[in-house]
mmCIF file of C-alpha atoms and ligand atoms in Angstrom:
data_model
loop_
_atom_site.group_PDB
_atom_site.id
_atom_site.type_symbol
_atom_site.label_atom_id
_atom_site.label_comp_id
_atom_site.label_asym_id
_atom_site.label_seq_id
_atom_site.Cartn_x
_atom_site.Cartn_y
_atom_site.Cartn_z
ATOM 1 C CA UNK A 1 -166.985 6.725 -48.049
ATOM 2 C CA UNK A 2 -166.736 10.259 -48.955
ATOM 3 C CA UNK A 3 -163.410 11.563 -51.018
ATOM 4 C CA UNK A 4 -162.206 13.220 -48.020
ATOM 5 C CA UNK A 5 -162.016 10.167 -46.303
ATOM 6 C CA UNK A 6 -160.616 8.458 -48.858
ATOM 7 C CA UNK A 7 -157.835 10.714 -48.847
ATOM 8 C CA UNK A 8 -157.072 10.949 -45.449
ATOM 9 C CA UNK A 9 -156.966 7.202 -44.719
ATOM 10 C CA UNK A 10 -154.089 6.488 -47.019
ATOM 11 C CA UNK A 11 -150.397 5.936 -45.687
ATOM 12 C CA UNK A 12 -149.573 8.421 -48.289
ATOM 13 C CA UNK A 13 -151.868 11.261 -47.005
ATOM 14 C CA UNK A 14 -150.191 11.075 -44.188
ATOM 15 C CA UNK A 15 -146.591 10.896 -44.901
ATOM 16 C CA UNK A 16 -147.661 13.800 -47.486
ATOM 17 C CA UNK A 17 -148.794 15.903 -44.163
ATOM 18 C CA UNK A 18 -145.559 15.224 -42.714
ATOM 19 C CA UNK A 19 -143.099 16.071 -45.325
ATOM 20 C CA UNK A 20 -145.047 19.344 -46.530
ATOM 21 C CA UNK A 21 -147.357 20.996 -42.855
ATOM 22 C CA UNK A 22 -144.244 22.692 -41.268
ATOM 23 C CA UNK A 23 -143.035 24.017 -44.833
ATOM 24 C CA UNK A 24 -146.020 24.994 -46.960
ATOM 25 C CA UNK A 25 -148.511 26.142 -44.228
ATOM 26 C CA UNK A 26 -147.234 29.606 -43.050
ATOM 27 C CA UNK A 27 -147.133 29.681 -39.551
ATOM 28 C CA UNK A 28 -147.802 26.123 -38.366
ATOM 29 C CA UNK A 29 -145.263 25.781 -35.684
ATOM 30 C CA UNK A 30 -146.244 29.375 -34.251
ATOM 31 C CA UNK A 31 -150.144 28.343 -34.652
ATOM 32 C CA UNK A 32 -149.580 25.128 -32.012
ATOM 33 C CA UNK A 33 -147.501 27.185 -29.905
ATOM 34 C CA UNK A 34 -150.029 29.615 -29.413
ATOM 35 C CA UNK A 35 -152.977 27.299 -28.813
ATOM 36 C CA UNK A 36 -151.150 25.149 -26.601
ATOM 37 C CA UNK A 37 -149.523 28.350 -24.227
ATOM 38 C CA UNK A 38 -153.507 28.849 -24.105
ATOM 39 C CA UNK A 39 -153.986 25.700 -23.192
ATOM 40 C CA UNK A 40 -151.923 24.908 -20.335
ATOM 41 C CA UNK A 41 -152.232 28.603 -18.914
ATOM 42 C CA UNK A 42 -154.729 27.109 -16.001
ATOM 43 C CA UNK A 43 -153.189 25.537 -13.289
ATOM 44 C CA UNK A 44 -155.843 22.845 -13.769
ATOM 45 C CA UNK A 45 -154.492 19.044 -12.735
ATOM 46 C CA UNK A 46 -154.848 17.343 -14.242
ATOM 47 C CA UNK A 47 -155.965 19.233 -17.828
ATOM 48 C CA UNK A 48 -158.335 17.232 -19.842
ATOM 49 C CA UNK A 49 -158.141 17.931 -23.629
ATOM 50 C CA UNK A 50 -159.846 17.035 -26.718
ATOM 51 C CA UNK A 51 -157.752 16.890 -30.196
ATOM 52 C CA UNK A 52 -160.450 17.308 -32.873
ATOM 53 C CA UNK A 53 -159.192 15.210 -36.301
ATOM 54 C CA UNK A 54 -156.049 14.771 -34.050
ATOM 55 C CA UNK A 55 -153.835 13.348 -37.044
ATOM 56 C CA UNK A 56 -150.371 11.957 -36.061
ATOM 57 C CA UNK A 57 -150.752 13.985 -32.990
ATOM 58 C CA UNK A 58 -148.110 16.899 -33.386
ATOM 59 C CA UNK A 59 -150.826 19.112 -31.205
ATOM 60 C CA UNK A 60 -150.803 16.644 -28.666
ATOM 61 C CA UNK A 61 -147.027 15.997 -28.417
ATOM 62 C CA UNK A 62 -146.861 20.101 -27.968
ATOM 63 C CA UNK A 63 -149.394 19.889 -25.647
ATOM 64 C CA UNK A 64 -147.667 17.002 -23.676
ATOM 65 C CA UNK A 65 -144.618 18.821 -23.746
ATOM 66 C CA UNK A 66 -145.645 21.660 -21.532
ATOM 67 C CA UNK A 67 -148.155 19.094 -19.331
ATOM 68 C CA UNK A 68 -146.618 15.798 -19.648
ATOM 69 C CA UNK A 69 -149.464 14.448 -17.059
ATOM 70 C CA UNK A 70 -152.306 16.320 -19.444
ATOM 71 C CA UNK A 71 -155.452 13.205 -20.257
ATOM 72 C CA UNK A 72 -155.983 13.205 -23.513
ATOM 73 C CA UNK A 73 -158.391 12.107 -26.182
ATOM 74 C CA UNK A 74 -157.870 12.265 -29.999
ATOM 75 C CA UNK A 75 -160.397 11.750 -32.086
ATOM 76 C CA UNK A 76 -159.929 11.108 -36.152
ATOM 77 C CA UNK A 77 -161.494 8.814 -38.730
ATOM 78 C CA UNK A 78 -158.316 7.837 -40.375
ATOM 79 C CA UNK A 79 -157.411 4.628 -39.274
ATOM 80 C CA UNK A 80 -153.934 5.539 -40.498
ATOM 81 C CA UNK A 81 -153.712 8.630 -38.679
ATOM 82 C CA UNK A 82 -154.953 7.255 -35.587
ATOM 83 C CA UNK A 83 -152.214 4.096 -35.853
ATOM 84 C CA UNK A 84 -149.345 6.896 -36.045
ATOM 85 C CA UNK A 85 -151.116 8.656 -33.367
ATOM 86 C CA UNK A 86 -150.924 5.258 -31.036
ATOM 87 C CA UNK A 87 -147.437 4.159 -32.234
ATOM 88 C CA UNK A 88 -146.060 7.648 -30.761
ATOM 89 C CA UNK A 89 -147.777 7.637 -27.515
ATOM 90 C CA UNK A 90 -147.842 4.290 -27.001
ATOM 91 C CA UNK A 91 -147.175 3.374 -23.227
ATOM 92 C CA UNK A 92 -149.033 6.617 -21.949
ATOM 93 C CA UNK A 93 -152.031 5.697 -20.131
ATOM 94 C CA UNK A 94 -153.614 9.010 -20.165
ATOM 95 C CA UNK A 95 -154.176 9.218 -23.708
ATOM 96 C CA UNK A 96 -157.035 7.792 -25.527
ATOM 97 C CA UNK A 97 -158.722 7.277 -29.563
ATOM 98 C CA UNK A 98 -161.530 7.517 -31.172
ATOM 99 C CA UNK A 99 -162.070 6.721 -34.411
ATOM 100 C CA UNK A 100 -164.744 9.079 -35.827
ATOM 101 C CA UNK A 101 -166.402 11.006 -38.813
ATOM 102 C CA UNK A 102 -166.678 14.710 -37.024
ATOM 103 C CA UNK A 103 -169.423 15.345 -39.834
ATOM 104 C CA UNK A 104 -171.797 13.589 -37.364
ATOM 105 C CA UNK A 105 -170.941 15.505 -34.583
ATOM 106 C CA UNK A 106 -169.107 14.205 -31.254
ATOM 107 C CA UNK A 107 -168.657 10.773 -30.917
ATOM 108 C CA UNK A 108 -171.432 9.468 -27.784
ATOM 109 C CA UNK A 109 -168.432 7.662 -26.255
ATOM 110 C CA UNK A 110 -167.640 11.567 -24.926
ATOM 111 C CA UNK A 111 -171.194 12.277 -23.868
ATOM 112 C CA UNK A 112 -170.679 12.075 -20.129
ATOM 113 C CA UNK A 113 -167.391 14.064 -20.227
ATOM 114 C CA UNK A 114 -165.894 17.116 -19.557
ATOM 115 C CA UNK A 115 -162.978 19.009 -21.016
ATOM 116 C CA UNK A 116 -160.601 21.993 -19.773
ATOM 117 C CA UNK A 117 -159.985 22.859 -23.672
ATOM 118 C CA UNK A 118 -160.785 21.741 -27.046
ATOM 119 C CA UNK A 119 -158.150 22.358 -29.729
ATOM 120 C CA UNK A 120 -158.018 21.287 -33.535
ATOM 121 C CA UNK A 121 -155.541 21.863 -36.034
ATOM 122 C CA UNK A 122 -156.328 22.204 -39.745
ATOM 123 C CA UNK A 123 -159.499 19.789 -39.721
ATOM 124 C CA UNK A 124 -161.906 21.383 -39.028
ATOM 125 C CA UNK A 125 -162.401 23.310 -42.500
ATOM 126 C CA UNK A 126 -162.867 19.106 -43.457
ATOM 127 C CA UNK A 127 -166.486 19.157 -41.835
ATOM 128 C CA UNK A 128 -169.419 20.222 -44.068
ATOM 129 C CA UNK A 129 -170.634 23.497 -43.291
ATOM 130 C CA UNK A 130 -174.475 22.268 -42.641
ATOM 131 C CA UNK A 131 -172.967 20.117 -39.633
ATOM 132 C CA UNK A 132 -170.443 23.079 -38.355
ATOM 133 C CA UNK A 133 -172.760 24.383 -35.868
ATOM 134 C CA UNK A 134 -174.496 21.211 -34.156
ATOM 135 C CA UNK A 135 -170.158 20.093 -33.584
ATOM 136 C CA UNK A 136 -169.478 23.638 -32.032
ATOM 137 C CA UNK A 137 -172.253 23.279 -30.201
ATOM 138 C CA UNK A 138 -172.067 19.533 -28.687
ATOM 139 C CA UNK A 139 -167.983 20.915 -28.125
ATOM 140 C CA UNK A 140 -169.845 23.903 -26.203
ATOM 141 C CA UNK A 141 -171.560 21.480 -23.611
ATOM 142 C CA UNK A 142 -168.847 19.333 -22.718
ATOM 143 C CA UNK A 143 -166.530 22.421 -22.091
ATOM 144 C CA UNK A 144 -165.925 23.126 -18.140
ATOM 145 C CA UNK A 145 -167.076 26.970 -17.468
ATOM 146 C CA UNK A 146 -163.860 28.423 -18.273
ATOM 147 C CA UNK A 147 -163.057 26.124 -21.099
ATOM 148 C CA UNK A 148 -161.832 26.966 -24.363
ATOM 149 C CA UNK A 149 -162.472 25.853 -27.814
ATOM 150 C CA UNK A 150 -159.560 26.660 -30.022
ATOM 151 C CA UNK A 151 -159.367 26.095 -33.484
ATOM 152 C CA UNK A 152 -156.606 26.503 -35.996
ATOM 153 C CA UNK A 153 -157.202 26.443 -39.501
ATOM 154 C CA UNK A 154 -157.539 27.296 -42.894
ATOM 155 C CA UNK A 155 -160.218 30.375 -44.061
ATOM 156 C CA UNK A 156 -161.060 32.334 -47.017
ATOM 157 C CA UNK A 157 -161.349 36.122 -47.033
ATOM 158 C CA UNK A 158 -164.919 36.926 -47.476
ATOM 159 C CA UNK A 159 -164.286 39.332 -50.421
ATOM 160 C CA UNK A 160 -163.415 37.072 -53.469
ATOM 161 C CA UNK A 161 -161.019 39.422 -54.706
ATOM 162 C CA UNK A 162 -159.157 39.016 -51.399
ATOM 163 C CA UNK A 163 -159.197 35.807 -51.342
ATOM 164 C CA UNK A 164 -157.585 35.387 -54.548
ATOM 165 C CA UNK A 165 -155.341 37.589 -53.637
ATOM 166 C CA UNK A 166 -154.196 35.704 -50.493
ATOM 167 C CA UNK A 167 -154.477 32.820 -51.997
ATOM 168 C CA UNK A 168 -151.423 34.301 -54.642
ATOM 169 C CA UNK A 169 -149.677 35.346 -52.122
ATOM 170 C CA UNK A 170 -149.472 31.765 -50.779
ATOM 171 C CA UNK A 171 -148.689 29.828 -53.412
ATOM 172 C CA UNK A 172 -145.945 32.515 -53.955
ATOM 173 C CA UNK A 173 -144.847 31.393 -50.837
ATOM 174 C CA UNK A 174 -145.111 27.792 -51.289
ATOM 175 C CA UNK A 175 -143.041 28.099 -54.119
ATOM 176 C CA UNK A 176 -140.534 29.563 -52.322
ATOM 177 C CA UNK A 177 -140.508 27.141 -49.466
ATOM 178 C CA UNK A 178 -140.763 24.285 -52.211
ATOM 179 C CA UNK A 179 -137.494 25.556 -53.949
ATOM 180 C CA UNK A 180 -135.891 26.519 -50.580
ATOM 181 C CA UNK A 181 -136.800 22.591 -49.013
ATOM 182 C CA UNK A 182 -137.120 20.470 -52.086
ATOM 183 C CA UNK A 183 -135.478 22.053 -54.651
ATOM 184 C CA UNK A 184 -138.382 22.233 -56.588
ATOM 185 C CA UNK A 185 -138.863 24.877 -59.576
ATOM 186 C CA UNK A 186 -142.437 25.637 -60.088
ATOM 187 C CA UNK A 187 -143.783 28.940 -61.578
ATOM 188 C CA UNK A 188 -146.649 30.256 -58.616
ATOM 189 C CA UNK A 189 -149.415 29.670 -61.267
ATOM 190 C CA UNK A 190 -148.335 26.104 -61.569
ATOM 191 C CA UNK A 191 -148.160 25.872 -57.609
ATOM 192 C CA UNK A 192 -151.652 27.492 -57.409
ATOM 193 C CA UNK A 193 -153.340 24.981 -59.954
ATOM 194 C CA UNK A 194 -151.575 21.797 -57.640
ATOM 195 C CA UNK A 195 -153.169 23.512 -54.842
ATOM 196 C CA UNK A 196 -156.258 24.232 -56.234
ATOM 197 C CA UNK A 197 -156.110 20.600 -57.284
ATOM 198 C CA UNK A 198 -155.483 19.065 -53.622
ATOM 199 C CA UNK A 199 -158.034 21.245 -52.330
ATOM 200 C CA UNK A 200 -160.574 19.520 -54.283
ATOM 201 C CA UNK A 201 -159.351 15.826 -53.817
ATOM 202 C CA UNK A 202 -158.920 16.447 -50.138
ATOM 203 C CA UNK A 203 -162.688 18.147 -49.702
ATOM 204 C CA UNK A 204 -161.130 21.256 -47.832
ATOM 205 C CA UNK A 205 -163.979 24.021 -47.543
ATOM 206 C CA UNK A 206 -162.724 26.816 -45.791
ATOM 207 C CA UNK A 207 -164.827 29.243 -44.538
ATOM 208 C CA UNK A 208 -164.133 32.903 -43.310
ATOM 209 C CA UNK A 209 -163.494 33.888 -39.834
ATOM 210 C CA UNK A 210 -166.714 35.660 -39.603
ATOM 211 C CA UNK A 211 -168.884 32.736 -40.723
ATOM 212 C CA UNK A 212 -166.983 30.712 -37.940
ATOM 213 C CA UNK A 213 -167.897 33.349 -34.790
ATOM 214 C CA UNK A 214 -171.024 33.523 -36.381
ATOM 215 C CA UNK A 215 -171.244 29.448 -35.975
ATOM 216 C CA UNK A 216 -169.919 29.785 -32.852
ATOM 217 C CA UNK A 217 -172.450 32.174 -31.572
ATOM 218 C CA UNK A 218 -175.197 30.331 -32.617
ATOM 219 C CA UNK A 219 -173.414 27.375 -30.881
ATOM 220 C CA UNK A 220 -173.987 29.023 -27.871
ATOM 221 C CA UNK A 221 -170.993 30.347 -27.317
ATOM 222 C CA UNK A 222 -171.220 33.508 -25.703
ATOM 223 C CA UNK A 223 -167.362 34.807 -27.589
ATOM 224 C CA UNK A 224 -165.734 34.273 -30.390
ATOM 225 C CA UNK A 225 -162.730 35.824 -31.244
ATOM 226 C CA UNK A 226 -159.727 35.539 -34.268
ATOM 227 C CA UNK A 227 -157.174 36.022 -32.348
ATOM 228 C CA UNK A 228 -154.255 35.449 -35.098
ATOM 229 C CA UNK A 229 -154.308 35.285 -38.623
ATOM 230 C CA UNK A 230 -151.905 35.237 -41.638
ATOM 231 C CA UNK A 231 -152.583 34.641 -45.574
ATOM 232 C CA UNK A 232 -154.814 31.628 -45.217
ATOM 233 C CA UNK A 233 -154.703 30.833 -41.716
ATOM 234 C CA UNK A 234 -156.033 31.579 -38.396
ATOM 235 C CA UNK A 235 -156.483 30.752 -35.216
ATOM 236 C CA UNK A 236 -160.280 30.988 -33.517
ATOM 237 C CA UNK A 237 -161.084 30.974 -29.767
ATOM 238 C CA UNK A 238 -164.594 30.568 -28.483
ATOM 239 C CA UNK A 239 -165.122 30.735 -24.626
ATOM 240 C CA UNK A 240 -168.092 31.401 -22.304
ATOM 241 C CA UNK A 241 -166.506 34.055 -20.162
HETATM 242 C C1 SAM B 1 -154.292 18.269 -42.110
HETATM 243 S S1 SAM B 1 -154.472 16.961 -40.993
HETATM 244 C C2 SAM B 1 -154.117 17.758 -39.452
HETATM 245 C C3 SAM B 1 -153.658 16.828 -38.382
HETATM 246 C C4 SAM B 1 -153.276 17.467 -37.047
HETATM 247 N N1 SAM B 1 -154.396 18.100 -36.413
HETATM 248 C C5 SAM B 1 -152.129 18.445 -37.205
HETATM 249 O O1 SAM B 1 -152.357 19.653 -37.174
HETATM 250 O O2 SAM B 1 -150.991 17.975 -37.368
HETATM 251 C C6 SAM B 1 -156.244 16.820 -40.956
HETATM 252 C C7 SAM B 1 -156.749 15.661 -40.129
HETATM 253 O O3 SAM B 1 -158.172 15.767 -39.988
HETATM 254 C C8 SAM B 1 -158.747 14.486 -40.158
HETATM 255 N N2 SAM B 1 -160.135 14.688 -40.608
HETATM 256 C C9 SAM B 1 -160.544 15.327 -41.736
HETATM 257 N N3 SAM B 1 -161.889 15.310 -41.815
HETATM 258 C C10 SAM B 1 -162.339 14.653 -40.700
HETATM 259 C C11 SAM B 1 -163.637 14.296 -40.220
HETATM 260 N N4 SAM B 1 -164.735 14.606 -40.905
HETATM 261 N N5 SAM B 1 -163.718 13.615 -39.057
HETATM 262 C C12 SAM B 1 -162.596 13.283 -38.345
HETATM 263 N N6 SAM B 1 -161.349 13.573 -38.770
HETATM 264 C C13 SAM B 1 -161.216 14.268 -39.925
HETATM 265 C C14 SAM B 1 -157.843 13.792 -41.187
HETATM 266 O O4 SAM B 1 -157.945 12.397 -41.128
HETATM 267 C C15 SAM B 1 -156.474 14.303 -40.769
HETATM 268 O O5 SAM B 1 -155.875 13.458 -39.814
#
C-alpha cells in the first residue's frame, strides 16, 4: 500500500479533512458551488454523476441539494471515506460506491456506463502523473456528448518562483484562518514547513493548469479550460463541444 493510501484510510485523515477543508483551502465552498451550478445547468432527468475520490461526499451532498433525484456513484479507495460517505446517504437508492485506487484508471464496474458530468474535488492531484492521462481519457469515453469533466484542485504555478510565492501567500493565509478558527499562533514559516510536511506524507503532486489541458487534450478532449483559480487552487473543465 502506497503512503497515500495509508494516509487517507485512517479515521484521523478524515476527521483532519473535516475540521481543516472549509478553513485552510481558500475558496472551497465557492469551488463546489461553482462545479455543481455547472452541473445541474442541463435539464437532464435524471443527471448521472461520477464523484472521483468522492471522500465523505460534501460534493455530492451539494450536488444532491440542487437535484435531490441526481444517480450517483462515488468512487474512493478509503474504506473510511467511503463508510462516512454511506453513513450520510444511507437510505438513498440512487447513490452507489466503489472502492478504488484511481491510479489504475476507472474501475471496469463503470465500463458500460454513461455519465452527464464528472466532478472531483481535491483528489485528483493524488494520482501519479504517468497514469493522469489514460484516467482523463477512460473519464472522456464514458461522458454523454455534452458531458463535462470538472475538476477542482490543487496546482502549482509553472514558474518556481511563482509558486513559492503562492505558496507564501497561502500559508500566510492559513495562519490567519488557523488563529482566526483555532486560536492557533504559528509564524507563516512554521505553517509552511507543516504544510510542506503533509504534502509529503499525504503524496499530493500538484501539477499546473497547463500540464492538466495539456493531459486533457491528449485525452481526447477536444477543450480544456481553467475557468477559476486562486493561490493554489483551481477549477478545470474539459468538454467535447
Ligand atoms: C482531500 S480529500 C477530498 C474529498 C472530497 N472530494 C471533498 O472535496 O470533500 C481526497 C480524497 O481523495 C481520495 N483519494 C486520494 N487518492 C486516491 C486514489 N488514488 N484513488 C481513489 N481515491 C483517492 C482520498 O481517499 C480522499 O477521500
Amino acid at each position: 500500500m502506497s503512503e497515500t493510501e495509508q494516509f487517507w484510510k485512517t479515521p484521523e485523515a478524515a476527521e483532519h479533512f473535516a475540521k481543516i477543508a472549509d478553513v485552510l483551502i481558500p475558496g472551497r465552498q465557492e469551488i463546489l458551488s461553482r462545479i455543481t451550478a455547472l452541473v445541474t445547468m442541463g435539464e437532464e432527468e435524471p443527471l448521472r454523476v461520477l464523484d472521483l475520490g468522492c471522500g465523505f461526499g460534501d460534493v455530492t451532498a451539494a450536488i444532491l441539494k440542487l437535484r435531490p433525484n441526481a444517480q450517483v456513484c462515488m468512487v474512493d479507495f478509503s474504506d473510511e471515506m467511503l463508510r462516512l460517505s454511506k453513513e450520510r446517504f444511507i437510505g438513498n437508492p440512487r447513490i452507489s460506491f466503489i472502492k478504488h485506487d484511481l491510479n489504475g484508471g476507472l474501475p471496469t464496474e463503470l465500463e458500460r456506463h454513461s455519465f452527464s458530468a464528472v466532478v472531483s474535488c481535491f483528489a485528483l492531484h493524488h494520482v501519479e502523473f504517468a497514469c493522469r492521462v489514460n484516467l482523463y481519457h477512460q473519464i472522456k469515453e464514458l461522458l454523454v456528448e455534452n458531458g463535462l469533466f470538472l475538476n477542482g484542485d490543487r496546482f502549482r504555478e509553472a514558474s518556481p518562483v511563482m509558486d513559492e510565492s503562492v505558496f507564501q501567500n497561502w500559508a500566510a493565509f492559513m495562519a490567519v484562518q488557523l488563529h482566526k478558527h483555532f486560536g492557533k499562533e504559528e509564524t507563516v514559516a512554521s505553517v509552511a514547513q507543516g504544510q510542506r510536511a503533509s504534502d509529503q506524507r499525504k503524496g499530493d503532486k500538484p501539477g499546473t493548469i497547463w500540464e492538466m489541458a495539456r493531459d486533457l487534450q491528449q485525452a481526447g478532449f477536444r477543450y480544456a479550460d481553467c475557468i477559476w483559480k486562486q493561490d493554489t487552487v483551481a477549477i478545470m473543465v474539459a468538454a467535447n463541444q
